[in-house]
Every structure is written in structure tokens, then in C-alpha cells.
Coordinates of C-alpha atoms in Angstrom, one line a residue:
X1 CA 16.7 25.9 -46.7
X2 CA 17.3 25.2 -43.0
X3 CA 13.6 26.3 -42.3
X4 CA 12.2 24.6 -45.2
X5 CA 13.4 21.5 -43.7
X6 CA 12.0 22.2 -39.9
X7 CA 8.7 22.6 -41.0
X8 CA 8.7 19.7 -42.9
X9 CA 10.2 18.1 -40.1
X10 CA 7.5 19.8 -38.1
X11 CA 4.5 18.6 -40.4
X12 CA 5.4 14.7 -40.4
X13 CA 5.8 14.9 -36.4
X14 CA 2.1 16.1 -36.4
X15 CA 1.0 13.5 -39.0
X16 CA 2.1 10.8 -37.3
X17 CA 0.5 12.4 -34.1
X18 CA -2.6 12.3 -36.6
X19 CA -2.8 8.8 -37.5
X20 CA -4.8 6.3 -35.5
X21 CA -3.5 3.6 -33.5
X22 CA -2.4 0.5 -34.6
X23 CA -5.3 -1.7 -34.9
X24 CA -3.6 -4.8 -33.3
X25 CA -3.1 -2.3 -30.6
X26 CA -6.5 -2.3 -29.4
X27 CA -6.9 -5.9 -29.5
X28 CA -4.2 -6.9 -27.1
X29 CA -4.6 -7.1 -23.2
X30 CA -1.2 -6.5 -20.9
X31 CA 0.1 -9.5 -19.1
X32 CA 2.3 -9.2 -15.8
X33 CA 3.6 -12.0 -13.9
X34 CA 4.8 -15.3 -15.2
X35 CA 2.7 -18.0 -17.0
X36 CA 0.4 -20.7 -15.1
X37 CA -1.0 -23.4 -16.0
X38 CA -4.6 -24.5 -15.8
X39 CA -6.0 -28.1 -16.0
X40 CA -9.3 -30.2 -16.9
X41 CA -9.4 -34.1 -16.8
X42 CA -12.5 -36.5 -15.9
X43 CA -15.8 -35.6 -15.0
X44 CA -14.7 -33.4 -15.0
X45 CA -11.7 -32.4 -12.4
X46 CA -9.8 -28.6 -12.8
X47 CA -6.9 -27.5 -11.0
X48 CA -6.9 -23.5 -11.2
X49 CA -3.9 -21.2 -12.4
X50 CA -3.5 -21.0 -8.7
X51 CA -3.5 -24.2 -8.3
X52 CA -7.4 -24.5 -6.2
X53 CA -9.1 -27.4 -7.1
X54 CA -12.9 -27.0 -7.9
X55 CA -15.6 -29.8 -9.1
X56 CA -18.3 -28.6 -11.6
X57 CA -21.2 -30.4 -12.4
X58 CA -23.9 -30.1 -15.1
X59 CA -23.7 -30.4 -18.5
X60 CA -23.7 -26.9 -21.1
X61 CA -21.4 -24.4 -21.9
X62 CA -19.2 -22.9 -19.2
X63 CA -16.2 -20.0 -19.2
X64 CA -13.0 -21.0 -18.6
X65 CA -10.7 -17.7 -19.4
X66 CA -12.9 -14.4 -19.8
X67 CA -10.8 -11.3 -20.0
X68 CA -11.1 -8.7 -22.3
X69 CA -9.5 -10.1 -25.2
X70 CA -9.3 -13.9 -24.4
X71 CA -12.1 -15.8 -24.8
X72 CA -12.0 -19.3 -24.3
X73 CA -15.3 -21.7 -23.3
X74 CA -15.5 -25.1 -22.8
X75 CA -18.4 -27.8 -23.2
X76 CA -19.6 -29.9 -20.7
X77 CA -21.9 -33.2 -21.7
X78 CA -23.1 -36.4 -20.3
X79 CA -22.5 -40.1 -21.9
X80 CA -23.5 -43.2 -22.1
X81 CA -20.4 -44.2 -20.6
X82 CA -19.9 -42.0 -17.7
X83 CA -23.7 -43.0 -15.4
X84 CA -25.3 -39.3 -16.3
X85 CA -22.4 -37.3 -15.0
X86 CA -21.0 -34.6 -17.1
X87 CA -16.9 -34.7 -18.7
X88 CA -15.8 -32.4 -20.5
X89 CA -16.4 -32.9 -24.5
X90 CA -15.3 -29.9 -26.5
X91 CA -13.4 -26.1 -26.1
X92 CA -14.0 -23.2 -27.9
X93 CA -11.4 -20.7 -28.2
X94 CA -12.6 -16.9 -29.6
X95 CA -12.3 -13.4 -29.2
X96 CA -11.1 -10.1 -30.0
X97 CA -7.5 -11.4 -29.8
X98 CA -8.7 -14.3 -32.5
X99 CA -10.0 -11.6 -34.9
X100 CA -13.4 -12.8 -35.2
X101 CA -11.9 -16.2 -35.5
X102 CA -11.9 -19.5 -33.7
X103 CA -10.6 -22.7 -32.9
X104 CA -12.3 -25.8 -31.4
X105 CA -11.5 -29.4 -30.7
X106 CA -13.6 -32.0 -29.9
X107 CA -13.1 -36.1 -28.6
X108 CA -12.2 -38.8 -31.3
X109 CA -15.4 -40.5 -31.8
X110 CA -17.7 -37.4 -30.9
X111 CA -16.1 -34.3 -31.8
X112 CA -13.9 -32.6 -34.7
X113 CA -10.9 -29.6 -34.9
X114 CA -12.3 -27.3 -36.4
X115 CA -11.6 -23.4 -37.8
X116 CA -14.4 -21.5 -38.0
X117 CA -16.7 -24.4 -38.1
X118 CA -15.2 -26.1 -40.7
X119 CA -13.0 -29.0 -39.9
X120 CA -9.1 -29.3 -40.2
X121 CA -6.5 -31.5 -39.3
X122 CA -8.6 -34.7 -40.3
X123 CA -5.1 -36.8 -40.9
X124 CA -2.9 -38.1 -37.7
X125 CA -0.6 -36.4 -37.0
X126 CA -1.3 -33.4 -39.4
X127 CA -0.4 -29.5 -38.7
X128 CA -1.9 -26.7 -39.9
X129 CA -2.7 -22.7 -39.1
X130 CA -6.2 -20.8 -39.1
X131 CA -6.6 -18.5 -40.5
X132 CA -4.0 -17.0 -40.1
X133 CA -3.5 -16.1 -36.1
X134 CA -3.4 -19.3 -34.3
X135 CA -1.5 -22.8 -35.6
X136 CA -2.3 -25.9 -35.0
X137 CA 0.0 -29.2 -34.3
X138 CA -2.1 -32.9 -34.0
X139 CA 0.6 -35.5 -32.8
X140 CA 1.0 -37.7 -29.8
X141 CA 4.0 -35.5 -28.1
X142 CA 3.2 -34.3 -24.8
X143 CA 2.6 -34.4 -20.9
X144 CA -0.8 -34.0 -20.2
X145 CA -0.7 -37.9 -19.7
X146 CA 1.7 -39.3 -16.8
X147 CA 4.4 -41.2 -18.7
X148 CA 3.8 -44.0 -16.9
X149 CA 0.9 -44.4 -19.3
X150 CA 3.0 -45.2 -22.2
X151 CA 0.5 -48.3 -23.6
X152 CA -2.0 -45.7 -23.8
X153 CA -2.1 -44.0 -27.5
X154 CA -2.1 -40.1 -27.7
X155 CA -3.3 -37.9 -29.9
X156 CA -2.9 -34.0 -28.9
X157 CA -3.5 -31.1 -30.4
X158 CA -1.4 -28.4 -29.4
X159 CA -2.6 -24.7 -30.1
X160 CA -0.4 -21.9 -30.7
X161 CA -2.1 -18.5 -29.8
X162 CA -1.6 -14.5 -30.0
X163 CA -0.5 -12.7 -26.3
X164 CA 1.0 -16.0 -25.5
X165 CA -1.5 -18.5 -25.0
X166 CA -0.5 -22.0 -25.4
X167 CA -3.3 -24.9 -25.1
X168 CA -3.1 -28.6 -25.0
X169 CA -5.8 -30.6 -25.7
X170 CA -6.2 -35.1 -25.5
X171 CA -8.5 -36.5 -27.2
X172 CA -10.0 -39.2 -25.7
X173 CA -12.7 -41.5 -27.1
X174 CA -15.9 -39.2 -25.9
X175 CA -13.7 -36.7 -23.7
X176 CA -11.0 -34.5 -23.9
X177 CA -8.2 -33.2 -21.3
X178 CA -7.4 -29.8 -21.1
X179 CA -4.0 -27.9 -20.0
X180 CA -3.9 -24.1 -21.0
X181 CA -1.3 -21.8 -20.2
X182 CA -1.1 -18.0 -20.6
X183 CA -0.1 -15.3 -18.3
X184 CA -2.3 -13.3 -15.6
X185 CA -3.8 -10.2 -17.1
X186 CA -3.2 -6.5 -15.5
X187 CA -6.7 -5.7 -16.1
X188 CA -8.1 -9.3 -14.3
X189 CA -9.7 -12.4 -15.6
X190 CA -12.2 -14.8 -14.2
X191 CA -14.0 -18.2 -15.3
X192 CA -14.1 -22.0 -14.3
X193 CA -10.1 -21.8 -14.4
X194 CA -9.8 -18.9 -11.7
X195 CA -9.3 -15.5 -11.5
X196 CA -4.9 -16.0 -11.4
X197 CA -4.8 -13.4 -8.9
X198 CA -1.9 -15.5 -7.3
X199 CA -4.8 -16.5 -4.5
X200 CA -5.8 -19.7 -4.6
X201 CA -8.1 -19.7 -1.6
X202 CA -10.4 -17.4 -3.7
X203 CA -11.3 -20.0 -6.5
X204 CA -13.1 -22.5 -4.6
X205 CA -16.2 -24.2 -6.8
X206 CA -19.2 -21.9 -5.0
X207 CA -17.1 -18.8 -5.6
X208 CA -16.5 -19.3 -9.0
X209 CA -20.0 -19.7 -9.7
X210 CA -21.0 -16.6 -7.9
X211 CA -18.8 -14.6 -9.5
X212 CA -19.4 -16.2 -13.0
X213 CA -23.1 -16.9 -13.0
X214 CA -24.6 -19.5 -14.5
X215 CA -23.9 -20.7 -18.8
X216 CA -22.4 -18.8 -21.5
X217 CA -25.0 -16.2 -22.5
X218 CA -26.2 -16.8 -26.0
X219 CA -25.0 -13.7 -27.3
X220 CA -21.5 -14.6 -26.2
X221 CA -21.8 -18.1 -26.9
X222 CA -18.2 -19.1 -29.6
X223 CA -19.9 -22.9 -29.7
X224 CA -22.3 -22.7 -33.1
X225 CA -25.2 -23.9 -31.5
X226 CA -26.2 -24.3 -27.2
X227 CA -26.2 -28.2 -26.3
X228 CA -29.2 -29.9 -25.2
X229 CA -27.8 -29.5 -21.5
X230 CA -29.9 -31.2 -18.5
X231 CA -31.3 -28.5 -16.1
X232 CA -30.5 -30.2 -13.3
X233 CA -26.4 -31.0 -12.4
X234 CA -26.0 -34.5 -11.0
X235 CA -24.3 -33.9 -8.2
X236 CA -22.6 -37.0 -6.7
X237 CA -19.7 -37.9 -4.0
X238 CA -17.7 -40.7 -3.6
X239 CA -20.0 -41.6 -0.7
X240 CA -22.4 -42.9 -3.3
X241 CA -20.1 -45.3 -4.4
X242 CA -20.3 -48.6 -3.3
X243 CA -17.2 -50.3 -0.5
X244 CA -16.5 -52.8 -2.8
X245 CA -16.0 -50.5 -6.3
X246 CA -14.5 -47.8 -4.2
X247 CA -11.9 -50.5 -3.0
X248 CA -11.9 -51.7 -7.0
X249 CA -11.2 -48.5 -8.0
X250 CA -8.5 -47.3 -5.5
X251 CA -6.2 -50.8 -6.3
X252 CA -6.7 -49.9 -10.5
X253 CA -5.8 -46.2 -9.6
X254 CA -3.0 -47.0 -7.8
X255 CA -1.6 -49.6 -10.2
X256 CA -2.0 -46.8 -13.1
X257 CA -0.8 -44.3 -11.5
X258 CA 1.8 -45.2 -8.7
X259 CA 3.3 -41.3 -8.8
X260 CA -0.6 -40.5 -8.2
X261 CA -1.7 -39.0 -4.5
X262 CA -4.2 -36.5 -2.6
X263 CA -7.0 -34.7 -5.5
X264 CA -5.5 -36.6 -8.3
X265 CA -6.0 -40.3 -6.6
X266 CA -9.0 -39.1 -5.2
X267 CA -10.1 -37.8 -8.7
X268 CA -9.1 -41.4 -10.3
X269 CA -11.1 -43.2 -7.9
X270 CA -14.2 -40.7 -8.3
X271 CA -13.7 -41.4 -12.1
X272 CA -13.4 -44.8 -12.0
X273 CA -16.4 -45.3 -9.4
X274 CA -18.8 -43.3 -11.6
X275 CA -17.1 -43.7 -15.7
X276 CA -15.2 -47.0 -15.7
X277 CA -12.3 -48.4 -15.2
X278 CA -10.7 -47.0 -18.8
X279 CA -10.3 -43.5 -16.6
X280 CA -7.7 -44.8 -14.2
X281 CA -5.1 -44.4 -17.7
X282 CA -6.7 -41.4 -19.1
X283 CA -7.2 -39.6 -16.2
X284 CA -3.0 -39.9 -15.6
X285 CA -1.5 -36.6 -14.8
X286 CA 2.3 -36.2 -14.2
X287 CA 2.6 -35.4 -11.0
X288 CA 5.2 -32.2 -11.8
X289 CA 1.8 -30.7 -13.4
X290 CA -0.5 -30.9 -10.2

């Protein structure tokens, strides 16, 4: 009887031995370190996980997170209300850890939520999954906005992902504001939000774009369809803008955003010089996130 029950014992050890590995197993990526948070806002601005603070320009479709799992792109377009310069308008989140799935949002007047292409969350405030490995919450709770900014209406979507990855997103009129947070990877990462290799000397804008090349390769592309993107980036500084709007711009930042100093007043005024005025509240950061 004893030996019976040994090699039965025996025989399930080496089945188990047998049997593949868990699929979700092959679809996850190690993290190490603690979480960090990354940033978009204006035309647009980004503040890396290690806190580097590059200026893209051009309009397309750009990586923001590419590791081996994560996928997550972002849209950059041109409007009528910002002179010709680019803001970011819509991100794309995809990739082996989705399960062939994705999520993107979109601004108010311009854009959509969507799951797989097909939109959700078209009431406010309204929550929601997709299928089934990421949920969705649409309400105005958050601090992507300085709460100084309290007249200003806001409507965020917050994204719950798998391996941890949380993402934020304001909708604006014809722009959105970004803050994603996830832990580093072991086996490294890269795109418009830095390589979070704890560096931040490392993330500057030319470096970035050496190490990422140019758009989103078609092949890779989680947006349905490439924008019309202009070839050639309009690349302005806040030398282009005129004394007496510069001076206009600095007084409305400052009003708006009294906690605001070093990039994020400089950011406002850049924004306000080259958008409007309407970016000195939506370009608000709290200053604990910058």
C-alpha cells in the first residue's frame, strides 16, 4: 500500500512538472523600486519618472512607456487654438499586459473613452471596466489640477491597470493632462516619459529622441488609424514672444497659480504666450506633484 501511494505521489509531482506555465505568467514584467510618477500638461510640457523635464514638439504619435509588457502611446496634434504648436490630444494604452486590449481617452469636444474602439463612459460621472483587465472611473476627484483652481470644472478619468499601473487623465476642451504612475521595470523601459533608471540627467529631450527614434512605427501603432501629423515640428521659445504678452502672461500665471515657480511658471507663461490665456488654469499643477 505504502508504495502504491509513493508512486502516485511520484507521478502527480512529475505532472505538475509537465504542465505549462501559467499563461498570465508570461505576460507580466518584474517591477523593483517604488512607484513614480510621470506628467504631461500644455503644449505640451512632461516631467519624467525622474523628474527631467523635456519639451517635444510636432504633432503624431509618440511612446510614452515601452517595456516589454506596457505599452502605452500618446497623440500629439495641433489646433486652432494653440498658433500651430502641438498639445497633447489623446493616449493609448495597449499591450501584452492588456491582453490584446486597450483603452484610450480623448479631450471633451475632440476625443472619446473608448475600449477597443468602441466608446464608454459617455455619461458624467459614469464607471465602468473593459473588458475585463482594466476599470475605468470618470468623475471630477483628483490632483492633477492645483486646488487653487477650484472654479475650474474637472472631469478625470482615472484608469485602473494590471502590474500596478495607475493613470490619470483631464480632459480639457481640445487637450488632455496626463499623470501616470507605475513602478520601474527590472528588465528597463524607455519612451517620452524616461527610462526611470533613477537618473534624471539621462532624460533630457535630445536623448530621448535618440534613444526612441522618431513616431510609433505602424506596425506597433495601438491608435486605429496614424494622424495627419505635420512633417515639420514648430519649434518655438519664449523669445518669440512678444515683451508686452510675455509680461501679460507672467501677471495671469502668477495670479492662477501663486504656489507656481521655476518649469511650471515658465511652462504657464510659454502656454499662455503661444495657446491663450484659458492655459494659465488648466495648466495648474500642485506643486507636491512637480
Amino acid at each position: 500500500g505504502g508504495a502504491v501511494c509513493a508512486l502516485l505521489l511520484v507521478g502527480v509531482f512529475l505532472l505538475v512538472l509537465a504542465l505549462p506555465a501559467a499563461k498570465t505568467s508570461t505576460m507580466m514584467s518584474i517591477s523593483v523600486g517604488p512607484s513614480g510618477d510621470c506628467l504631461l500638461w500644455g503644449d505640451p510640457h512632461v516631467e519624467t519618472f525622474d523628474h527631467s523635464f523635456p519639451n517635444f514638439y510636432g504633432e503624431g504619435e509618440y511612446w510614452l512607456v515601452k517595456e516589454k509588457t506596457v505599452w502605452i502611446q500618446v497623440r500629439f496634434l495641433a489646433t486652432p487654438y494653440t498658433n500651430g504648436l502641438a498639445e497633447t490630444h489623446q493616449i493609448s494604452v495597449g499591450g501584452p499586459f492588456m491582453n490584446g486590449h486597450s483603452v484610450a481617452v480623448g479631450p471633451l469636444e475632440t476625443g472619446q473613452i473608448t475600449c477597443d474602439g468602441q466608446p464608454i463612459l459617455q455619461e458624467f460621472p459614469s464607471k465602468g471596466p473593459c473588458a475585463e483587465v482594466a476599470y475605468l472611473d470618470y468623475n471630477s476627484e483628483g490632483k492633477i489640477v492645483d486646488n487653487a483652481q477650484g472654479s475650474l470644472e474637472k472631469r478625470i478619468v482615472h484608469i485602473e491597470l494590471p502590474e500596478r499601473v495607475h493613470i490619470q487623465v483631464m480632459r480639457w476642451a481640445n487637450h488632455i493632462n496626463l499623470k501616470i504612475t507605475m513602478h520601474p521595470r527590472l528588465e528597463g523601459q524607455d519612451g517620452y516619459c524616461g527610462n526611470f533608471n533613477g537618473e534624471a540627467g539621462d532624460d533630457d529631450s535630445d536623448q530621448i529622441r535618440t534613444r526612441m527614434g522618431g513616431m510609433v512605427a505602424p506596425s506597433e501603432l495601438l491608435f486605429h488609424h496614424e494622424s495627419e501629423a505635420s512633417t515639420v515640428p514648430q519649434h518655438l521659445t519664449i523669445a518669440d514672444c512678444h515683451q508686452q504678452q510675455r509680461e501679460h502672461a507672467m501677471q495671469l500665471c502668477r495670479s492662477m497659480q501663486p504656489q507656481a515657480g521655476g518649469v511650471l511658471l515658465d511652462s504657464c507663461v510659454f502656454d499662455l504666450c503661444f495657446g491663450g490665456d484659458q492655459y494659465a488654469g488648466e495648466d495648474g499643477l500642485a506643486e507636491s506633484e512637480a
